[in-house]
PDB file of C-alpha atoms in Angstrom:
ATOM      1  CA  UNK A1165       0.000   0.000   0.000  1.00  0.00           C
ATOM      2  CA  UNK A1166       2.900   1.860   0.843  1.00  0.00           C
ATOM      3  CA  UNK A1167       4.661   1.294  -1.999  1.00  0.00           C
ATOM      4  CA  UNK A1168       1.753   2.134  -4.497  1.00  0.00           C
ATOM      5  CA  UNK A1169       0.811   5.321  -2.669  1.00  0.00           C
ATOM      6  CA  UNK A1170       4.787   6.535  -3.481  1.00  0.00           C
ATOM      7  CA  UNK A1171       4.687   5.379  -6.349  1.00  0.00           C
ATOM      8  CA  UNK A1172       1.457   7.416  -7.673  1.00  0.00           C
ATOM      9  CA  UNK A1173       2.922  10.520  -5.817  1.00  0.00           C
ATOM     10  CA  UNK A1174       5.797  10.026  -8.051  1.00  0.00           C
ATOM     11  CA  UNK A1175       4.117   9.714 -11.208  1.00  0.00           C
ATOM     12  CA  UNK A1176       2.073  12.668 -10.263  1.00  0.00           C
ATOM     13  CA  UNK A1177       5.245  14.612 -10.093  1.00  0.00           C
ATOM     14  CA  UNK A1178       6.995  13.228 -13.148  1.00  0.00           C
ATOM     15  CA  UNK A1179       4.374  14.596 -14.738  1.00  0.00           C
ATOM     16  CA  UNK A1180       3.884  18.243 -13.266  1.00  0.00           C
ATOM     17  CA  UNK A1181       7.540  18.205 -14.280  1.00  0.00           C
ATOM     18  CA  UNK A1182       6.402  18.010 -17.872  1.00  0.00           C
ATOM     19  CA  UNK A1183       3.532  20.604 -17.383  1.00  0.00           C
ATOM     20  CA  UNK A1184       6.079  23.008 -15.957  1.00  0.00           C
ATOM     21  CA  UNK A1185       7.826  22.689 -19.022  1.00  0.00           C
ATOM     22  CA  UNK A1186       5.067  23.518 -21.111  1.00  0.00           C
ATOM     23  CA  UNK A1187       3.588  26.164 -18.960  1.00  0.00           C
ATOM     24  CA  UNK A1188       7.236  27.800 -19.186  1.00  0.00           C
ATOM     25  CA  UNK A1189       6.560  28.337 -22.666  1.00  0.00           C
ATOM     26  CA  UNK A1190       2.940  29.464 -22.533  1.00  0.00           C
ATOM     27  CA  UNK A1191       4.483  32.013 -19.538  1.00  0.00           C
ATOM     28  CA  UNK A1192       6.967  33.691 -22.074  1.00  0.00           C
ATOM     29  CA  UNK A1193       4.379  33.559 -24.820  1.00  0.00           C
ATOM     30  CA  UNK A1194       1.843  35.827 -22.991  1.00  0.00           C
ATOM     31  CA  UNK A1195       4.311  37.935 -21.495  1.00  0.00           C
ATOM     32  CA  UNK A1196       5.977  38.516 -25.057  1.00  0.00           C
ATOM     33  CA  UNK A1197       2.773  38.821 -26.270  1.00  0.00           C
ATOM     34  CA  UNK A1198       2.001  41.822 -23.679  1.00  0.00           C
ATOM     35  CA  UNK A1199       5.013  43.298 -24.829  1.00  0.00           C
ATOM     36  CA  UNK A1200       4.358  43.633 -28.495  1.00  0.00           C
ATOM     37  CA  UNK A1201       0.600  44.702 -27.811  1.00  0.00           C
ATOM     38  CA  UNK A1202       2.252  46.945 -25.632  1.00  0.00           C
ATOM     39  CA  UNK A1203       4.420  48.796 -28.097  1.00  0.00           C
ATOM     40  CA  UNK A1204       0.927  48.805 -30.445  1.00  0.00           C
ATOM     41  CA  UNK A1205      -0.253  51.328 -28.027  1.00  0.00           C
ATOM     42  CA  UNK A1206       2.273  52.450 -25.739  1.00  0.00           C
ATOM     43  CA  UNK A1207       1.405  56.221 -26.804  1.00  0.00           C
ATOM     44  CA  UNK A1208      -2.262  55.913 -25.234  1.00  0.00           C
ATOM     45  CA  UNK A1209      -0.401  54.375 -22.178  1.00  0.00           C
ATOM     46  CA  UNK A1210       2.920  56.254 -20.610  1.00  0.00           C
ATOM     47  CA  UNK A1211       2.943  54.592 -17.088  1.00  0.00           C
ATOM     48  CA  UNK A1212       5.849  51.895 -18.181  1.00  0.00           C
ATOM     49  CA  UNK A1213       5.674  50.246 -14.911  1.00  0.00           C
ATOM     50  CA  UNK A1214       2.130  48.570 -16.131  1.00  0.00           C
ATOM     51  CA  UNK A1215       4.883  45.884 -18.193  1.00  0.00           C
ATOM     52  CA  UNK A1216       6.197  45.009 -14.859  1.00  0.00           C
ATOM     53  CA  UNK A1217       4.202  41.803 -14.576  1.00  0.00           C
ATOM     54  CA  UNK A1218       4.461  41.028 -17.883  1.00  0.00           C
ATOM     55  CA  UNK A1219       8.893  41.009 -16.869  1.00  0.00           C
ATOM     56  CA  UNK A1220       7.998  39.128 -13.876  1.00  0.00           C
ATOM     57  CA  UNK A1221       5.596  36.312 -15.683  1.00  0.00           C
ATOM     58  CA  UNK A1222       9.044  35.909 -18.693  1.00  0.00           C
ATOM     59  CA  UNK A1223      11.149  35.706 -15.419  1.00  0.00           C
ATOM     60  CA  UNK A1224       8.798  32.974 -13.891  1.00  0.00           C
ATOM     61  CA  UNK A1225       8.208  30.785 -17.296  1.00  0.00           C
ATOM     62  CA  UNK A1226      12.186  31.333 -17.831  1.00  0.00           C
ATOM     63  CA  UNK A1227      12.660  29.772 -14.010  1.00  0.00           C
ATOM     64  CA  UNK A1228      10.392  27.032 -14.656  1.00  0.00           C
ATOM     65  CA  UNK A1229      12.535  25.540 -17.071  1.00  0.00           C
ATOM     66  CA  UNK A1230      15.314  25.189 -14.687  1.00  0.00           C
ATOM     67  CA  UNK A1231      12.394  24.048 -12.230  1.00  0.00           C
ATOM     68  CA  UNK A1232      10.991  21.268 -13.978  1.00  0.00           C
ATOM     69  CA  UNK A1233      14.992  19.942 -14.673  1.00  0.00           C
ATOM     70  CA  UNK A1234      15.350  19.880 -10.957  1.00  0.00           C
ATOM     71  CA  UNK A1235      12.492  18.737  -9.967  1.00  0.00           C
ATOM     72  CA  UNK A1236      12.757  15.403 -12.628  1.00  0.00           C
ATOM     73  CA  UNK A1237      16.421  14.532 -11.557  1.00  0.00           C
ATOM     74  CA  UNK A1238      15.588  14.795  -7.916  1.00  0.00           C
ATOM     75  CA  UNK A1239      12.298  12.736  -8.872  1.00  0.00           C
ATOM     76  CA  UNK A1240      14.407  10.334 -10.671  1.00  0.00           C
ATOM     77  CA  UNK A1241      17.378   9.879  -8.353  1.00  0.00           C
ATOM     78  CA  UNK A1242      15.316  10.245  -5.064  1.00  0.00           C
ATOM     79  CA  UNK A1243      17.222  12.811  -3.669  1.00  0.00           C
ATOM     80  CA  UNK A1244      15.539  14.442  -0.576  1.00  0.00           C
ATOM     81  CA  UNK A1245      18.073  17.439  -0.847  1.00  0.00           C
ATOM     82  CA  UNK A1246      16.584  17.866  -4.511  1.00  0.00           C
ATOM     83  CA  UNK A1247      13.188  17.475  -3.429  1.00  0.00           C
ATOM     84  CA  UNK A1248      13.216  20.179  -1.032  1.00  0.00           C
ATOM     85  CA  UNK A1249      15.109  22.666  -3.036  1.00  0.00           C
ATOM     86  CA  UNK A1250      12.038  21.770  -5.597  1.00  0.00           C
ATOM     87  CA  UNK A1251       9.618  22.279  -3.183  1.00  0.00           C
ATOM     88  CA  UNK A1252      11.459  25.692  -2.131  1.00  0.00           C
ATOM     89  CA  UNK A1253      12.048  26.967  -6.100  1.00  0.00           C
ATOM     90  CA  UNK A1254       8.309  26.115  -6.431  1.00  0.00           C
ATOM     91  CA  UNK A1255       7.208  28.221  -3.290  1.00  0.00           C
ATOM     92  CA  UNK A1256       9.106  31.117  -4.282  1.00  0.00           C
ATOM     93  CA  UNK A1257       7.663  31.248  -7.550  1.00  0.00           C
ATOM     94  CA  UNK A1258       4.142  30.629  -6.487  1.00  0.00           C
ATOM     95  CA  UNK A1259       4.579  33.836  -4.532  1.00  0.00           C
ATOM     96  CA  UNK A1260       5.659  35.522  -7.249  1.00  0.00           C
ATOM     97  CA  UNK A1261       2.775  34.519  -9.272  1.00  0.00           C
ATOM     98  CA  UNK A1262       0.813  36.230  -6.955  1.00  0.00           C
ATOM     99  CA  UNK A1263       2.769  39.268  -6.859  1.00  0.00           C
ATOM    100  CA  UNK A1264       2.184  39.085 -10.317  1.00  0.00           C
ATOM    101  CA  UNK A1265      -1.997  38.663 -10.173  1.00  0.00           C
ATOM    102  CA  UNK A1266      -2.080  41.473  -7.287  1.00  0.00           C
ATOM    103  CA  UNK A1267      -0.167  43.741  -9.613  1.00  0.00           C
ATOM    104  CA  UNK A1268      -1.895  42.929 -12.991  1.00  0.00           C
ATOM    105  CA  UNK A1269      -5.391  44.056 -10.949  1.00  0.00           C
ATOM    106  CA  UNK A1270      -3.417  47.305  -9.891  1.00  0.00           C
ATOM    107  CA  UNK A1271      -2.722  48.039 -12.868  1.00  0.00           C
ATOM    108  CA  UNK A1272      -5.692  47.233 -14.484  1.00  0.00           C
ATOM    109  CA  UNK A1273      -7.324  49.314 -12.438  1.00  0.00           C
ATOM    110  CA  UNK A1274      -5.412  52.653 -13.384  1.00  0.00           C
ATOM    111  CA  UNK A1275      -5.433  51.971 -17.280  1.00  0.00           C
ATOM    112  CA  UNK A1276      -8.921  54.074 -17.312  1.00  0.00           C
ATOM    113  CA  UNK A1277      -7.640  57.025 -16.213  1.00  0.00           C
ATOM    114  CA  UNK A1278      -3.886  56.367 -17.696  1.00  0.00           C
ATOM    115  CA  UNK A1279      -5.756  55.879 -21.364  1.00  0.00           C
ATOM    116  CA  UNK A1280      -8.060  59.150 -20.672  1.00  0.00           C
ATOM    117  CA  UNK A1281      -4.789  61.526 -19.455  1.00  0.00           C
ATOM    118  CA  UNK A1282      -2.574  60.430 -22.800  1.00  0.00           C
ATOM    119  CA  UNK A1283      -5.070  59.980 -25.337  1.00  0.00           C
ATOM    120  CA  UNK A1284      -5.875  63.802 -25.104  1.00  0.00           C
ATOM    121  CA  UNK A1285      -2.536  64.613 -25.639  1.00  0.00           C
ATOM    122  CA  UNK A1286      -1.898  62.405 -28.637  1.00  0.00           C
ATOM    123  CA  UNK A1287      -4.990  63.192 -30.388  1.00  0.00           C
ATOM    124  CA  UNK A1288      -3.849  66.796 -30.340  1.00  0.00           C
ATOM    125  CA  UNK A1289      -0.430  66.482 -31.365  1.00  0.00           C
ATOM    126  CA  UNK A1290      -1.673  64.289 -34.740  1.00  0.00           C
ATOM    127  CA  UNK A1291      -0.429  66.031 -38.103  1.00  0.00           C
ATOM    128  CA  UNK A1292      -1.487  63.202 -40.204  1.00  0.00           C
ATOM    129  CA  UNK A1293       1.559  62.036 -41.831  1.00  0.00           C
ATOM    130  CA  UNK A1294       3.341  58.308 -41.625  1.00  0.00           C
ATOM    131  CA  UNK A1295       6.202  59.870 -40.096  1.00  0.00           C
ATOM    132  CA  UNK A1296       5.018  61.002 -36.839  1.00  0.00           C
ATOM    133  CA  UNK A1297       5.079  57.829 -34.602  1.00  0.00           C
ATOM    134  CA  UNK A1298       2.062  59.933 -32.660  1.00  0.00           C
ATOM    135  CA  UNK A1299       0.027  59.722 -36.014  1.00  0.00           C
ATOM    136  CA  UNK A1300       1.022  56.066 -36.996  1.00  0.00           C
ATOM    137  CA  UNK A1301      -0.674  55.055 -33.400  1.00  0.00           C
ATOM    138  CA  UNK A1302      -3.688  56.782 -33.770  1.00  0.00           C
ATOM    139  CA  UNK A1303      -3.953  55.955 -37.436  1.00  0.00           C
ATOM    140  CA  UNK A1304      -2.778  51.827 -36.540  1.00  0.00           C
ATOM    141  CA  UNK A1305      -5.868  52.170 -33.480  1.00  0.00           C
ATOM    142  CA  UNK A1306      -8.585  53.582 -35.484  1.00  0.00           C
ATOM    143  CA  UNK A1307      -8.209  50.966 -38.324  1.00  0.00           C
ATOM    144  CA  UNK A1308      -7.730  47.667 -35.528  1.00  0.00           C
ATOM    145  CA  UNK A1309     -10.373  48.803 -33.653  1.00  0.00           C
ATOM    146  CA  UNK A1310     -12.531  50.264 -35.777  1.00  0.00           C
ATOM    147  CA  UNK A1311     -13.103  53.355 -33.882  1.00  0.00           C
ATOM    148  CA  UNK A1312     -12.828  56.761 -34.449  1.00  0.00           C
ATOM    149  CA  UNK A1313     -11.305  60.192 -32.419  1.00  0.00           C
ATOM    150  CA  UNK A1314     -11.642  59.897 -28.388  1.00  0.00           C
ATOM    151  CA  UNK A1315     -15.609  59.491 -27.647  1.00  0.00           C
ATOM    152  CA  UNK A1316     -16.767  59.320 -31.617  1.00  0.00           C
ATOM    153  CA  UNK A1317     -15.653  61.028 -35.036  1.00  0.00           C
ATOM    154  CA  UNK A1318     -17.006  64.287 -33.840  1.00  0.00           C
ATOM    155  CA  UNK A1319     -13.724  64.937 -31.911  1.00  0.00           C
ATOM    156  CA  UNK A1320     -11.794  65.739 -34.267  1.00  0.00           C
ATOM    157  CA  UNK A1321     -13.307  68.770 -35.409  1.00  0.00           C
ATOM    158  CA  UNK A1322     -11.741  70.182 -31.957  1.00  0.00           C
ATOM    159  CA  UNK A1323      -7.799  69.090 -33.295  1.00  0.00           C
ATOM    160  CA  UNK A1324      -5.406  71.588 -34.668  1.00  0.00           C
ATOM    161  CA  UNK A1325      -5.051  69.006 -37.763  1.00  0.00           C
ATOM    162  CA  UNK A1326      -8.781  69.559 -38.815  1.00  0.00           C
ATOM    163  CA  UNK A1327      -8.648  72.808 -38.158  1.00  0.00           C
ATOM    164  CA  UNK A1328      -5.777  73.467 -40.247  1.00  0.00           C
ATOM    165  CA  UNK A1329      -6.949  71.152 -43.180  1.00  0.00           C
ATOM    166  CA  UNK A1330     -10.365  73.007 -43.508  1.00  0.00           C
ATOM    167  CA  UNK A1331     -11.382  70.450 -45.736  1.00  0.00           C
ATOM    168  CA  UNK A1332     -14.450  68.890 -42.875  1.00  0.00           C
ATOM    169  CA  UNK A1333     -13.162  65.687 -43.220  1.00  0.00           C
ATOM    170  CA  UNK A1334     -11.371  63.128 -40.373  1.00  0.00           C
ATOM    171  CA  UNK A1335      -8.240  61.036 -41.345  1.00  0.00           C
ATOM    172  CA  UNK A1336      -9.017  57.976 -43.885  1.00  0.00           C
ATOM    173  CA  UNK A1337      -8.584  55.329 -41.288  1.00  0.00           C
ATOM    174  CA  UNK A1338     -11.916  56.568 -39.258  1.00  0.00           C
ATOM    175  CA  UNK A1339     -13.512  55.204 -42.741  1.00  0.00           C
ATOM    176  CA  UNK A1340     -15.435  51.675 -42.735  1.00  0.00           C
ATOM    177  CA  UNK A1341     -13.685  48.871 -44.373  1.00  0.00           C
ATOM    178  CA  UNK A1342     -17.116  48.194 -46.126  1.00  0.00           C
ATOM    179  CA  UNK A1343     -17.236  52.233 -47.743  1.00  0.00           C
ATOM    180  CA  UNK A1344     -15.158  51.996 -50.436  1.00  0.00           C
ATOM    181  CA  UNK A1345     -15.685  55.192 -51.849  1.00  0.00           C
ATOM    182  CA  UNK A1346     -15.046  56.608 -48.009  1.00  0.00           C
ATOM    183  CA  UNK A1347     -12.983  60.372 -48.308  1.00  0.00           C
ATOM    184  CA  UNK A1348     -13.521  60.964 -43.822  1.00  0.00           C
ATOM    185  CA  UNK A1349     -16.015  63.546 -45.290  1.00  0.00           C
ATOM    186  CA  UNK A1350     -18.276  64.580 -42.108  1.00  0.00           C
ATOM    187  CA  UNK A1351     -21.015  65.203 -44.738  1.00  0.00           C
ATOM    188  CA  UNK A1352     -21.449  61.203 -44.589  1.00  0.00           C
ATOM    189  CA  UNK A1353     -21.322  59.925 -41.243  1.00  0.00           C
ATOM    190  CA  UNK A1354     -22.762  56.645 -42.228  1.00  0.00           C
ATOM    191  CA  UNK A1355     -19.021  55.693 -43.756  1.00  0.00           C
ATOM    192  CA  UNK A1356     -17.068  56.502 -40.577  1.00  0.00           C
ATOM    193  CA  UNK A1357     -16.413  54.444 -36.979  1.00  0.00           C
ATOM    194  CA  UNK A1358     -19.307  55.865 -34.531  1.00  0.00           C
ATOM    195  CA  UNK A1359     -17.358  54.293 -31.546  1.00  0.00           C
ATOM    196  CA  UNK A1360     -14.670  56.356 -29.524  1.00  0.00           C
ATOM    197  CA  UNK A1361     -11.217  54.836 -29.379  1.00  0.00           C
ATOM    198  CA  UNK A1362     -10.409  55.699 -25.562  1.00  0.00           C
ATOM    199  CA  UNK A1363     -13.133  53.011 -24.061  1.00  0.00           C
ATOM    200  CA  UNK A1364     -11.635  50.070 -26.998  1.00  0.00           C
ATOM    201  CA  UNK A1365      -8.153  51.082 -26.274  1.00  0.00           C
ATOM    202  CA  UNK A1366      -8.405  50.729 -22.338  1.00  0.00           C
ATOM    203  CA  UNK A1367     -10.826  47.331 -23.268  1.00  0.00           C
ATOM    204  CA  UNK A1368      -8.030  46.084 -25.139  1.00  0.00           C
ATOM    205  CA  UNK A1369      -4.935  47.188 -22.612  1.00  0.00           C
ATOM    206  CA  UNK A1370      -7.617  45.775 -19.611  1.00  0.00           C
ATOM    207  CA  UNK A1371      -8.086  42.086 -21.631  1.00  0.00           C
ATOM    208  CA  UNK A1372      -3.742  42.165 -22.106  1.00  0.00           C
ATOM    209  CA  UNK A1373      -3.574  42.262 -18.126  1.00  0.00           C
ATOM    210  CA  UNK A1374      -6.371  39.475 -17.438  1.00  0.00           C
ATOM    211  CA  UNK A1375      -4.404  37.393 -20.020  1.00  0.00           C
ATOM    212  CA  UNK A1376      -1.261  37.431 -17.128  1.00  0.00           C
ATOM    213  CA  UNK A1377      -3.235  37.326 -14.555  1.00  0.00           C
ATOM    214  CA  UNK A1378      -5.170  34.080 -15.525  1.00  0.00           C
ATOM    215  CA  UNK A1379      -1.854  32.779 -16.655  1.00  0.00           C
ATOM    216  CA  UNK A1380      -0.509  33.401 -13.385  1.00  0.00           C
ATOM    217  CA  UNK A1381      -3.234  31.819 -11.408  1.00  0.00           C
ATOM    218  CA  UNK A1382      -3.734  28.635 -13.784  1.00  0.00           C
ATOM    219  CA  UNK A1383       0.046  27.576 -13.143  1.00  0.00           C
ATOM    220  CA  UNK A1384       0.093  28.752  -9.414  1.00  0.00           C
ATOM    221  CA  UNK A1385      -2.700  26.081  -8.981  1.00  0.00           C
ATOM    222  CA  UNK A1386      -0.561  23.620 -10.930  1.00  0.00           C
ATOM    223  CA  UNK A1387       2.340  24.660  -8.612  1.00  0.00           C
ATOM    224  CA  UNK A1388       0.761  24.128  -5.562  1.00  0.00           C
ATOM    225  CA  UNK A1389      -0.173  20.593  -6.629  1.00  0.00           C
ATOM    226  CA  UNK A1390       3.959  20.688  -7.450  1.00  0.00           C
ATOM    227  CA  UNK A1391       4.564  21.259  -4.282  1.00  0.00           C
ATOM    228  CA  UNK A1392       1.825  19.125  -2.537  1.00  0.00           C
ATOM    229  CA  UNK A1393       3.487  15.568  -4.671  1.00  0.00           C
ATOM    230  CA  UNK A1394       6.956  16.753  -3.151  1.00  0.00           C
ATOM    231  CA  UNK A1395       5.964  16.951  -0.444  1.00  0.00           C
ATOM    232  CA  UNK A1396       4.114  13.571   0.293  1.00  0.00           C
ATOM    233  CA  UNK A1397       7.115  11.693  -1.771  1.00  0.00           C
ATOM    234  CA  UNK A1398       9.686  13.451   1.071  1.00  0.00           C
ATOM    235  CA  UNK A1399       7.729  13.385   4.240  1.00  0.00           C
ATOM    236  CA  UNK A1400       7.238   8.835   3.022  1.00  0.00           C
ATOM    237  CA  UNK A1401      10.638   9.223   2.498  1.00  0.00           C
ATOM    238  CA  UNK A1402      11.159  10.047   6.076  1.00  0.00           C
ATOM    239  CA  UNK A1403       9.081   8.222   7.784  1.00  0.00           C
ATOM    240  CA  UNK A1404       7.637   4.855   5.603  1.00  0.00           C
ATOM    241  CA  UNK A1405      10.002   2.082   5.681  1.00  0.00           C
ATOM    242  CA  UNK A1406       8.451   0.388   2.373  1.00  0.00           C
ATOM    243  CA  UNK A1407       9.690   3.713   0.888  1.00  0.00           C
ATOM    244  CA  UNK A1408      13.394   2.986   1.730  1.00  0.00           C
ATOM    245  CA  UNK A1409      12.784  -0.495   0.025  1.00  0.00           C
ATOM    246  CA  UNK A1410      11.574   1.070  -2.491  1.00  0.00           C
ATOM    247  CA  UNK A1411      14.824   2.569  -3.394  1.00  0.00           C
ATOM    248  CA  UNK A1412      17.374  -0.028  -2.502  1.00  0.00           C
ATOM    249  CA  UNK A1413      15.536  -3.018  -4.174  1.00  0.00           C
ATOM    250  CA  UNK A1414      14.933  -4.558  -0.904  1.00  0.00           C
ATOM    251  CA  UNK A1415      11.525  -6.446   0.170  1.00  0.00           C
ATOM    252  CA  UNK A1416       9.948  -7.408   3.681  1.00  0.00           C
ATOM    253  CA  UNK A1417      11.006 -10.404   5.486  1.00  0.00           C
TER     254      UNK A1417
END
């Protein structure tokens, strides 16, 4: 009974091993992932600081690697040093996973009024040519999210750009992808975005947290079950003899 009990833990923890390998990837996927959104729309958002989980979940999937190597040689050679520097390894990062969650809904939090204090400023500085980085954002924004100016296309009639192109129209990537014949003439609203870009954009920046944060929780859940196998394979270790014949090849008299 014993025997069967270690030997399940073990499995169990063979194959969390595995898992950590593969949520190690999926870790540095979403945090990449946050990154390049990030630079997508890093004009609507100054406060850097916001990537800081997205550093700390590459940190964690790049730890897990070593993780899961430790964790399978101490599995595999029985090592109770190993095992407890696994289970140790495994607690630090499950704090930091929830660093990470407690952060992401801090941040998430603040993008609101982050996304309403910068997209003022960026709307106003637009000139609407491809080599102002300001205009390339709004311009890349408005055609993603099919929006168009702050609250809806009527905003733009209070920028210096459409004031000094007297022409009544709003840049060409306000226009629907279905009005092909679309100028960003005010005189047909029926071809232009009627959404505002400031409540998609913080939508958008808001669904890039939740993707850490339920990346961090999944694999702290999967860590704690880590840590739980380890734990039962070193505390038999201890104190089960059929463990110890387990290991040398030995059997009951």
């Amino acid at each position: 009974m014993g025997q069967c009990g270690i030997t399940s833990s073990k499995t169990v923890l063979v194959f969390l091993n595995l898992i950590f390998w593969g949520a190690a990837g999926i870790l540095c996927y979403v945090g990449a992932y946050v990154f390049i959104t990030y630079d997508d729309y890093d004009h609507f958002f100054e406060d850097v600081y916001t990537l800081f989980p997205a550093v700390v979940i590459i940190a964690v999937g790049a730890l897990l690697f070593i993780i899961g190597l430790i964790g399978r040689c101490a599995t595999i050679r029985e090592s109770r040093c190993g095992l407890a520097t696994f289970v140790f390894i495994l607690l630090l990062v499950f704090v930091t996973e929830v660093v990470v969650v407690v952060l992401g809904y801090v941040y998430r939090a603040k993008v609101e009024n982050e996304v309403d204090r910068s997209i003022q400023k960026v709307y106003k500085t637009y000139n609407g040519t491809n080599s102002d980085a300001a205009s390339r954002a709004i311009d890349y924004v408005q055609r993603q999210l099919h929006c168009c100016g702050i609250h809806n296309y009527s905003d733009w009639e209070n920028t210096d750009w459409f004031k000094e192109t007297k022409n009544q129209s709003v840049p060409l990537s306000c226009c629907r992808e279905t009005a092909k014949s679309c100028n960003g003439s005010l005189a047909n609203p029926s071809d232009l975005y009627a959404e505002g870009c400031e409540a998609l954009v913080v939508k958008k920046l808001q669904e890039i947290l939740m993707h850490v944060i339920w990346a961090a929780l999944a694999f702290a859940a999967i860590q704690l079950l880590g840590m739980l196998c380890a734990c039962i394979v070193l505390c038999r270790r201890s104190r089960d003899p059929a463990y110890e014949l387990l290991i040398t090849g030995g059997t009951y008299a």
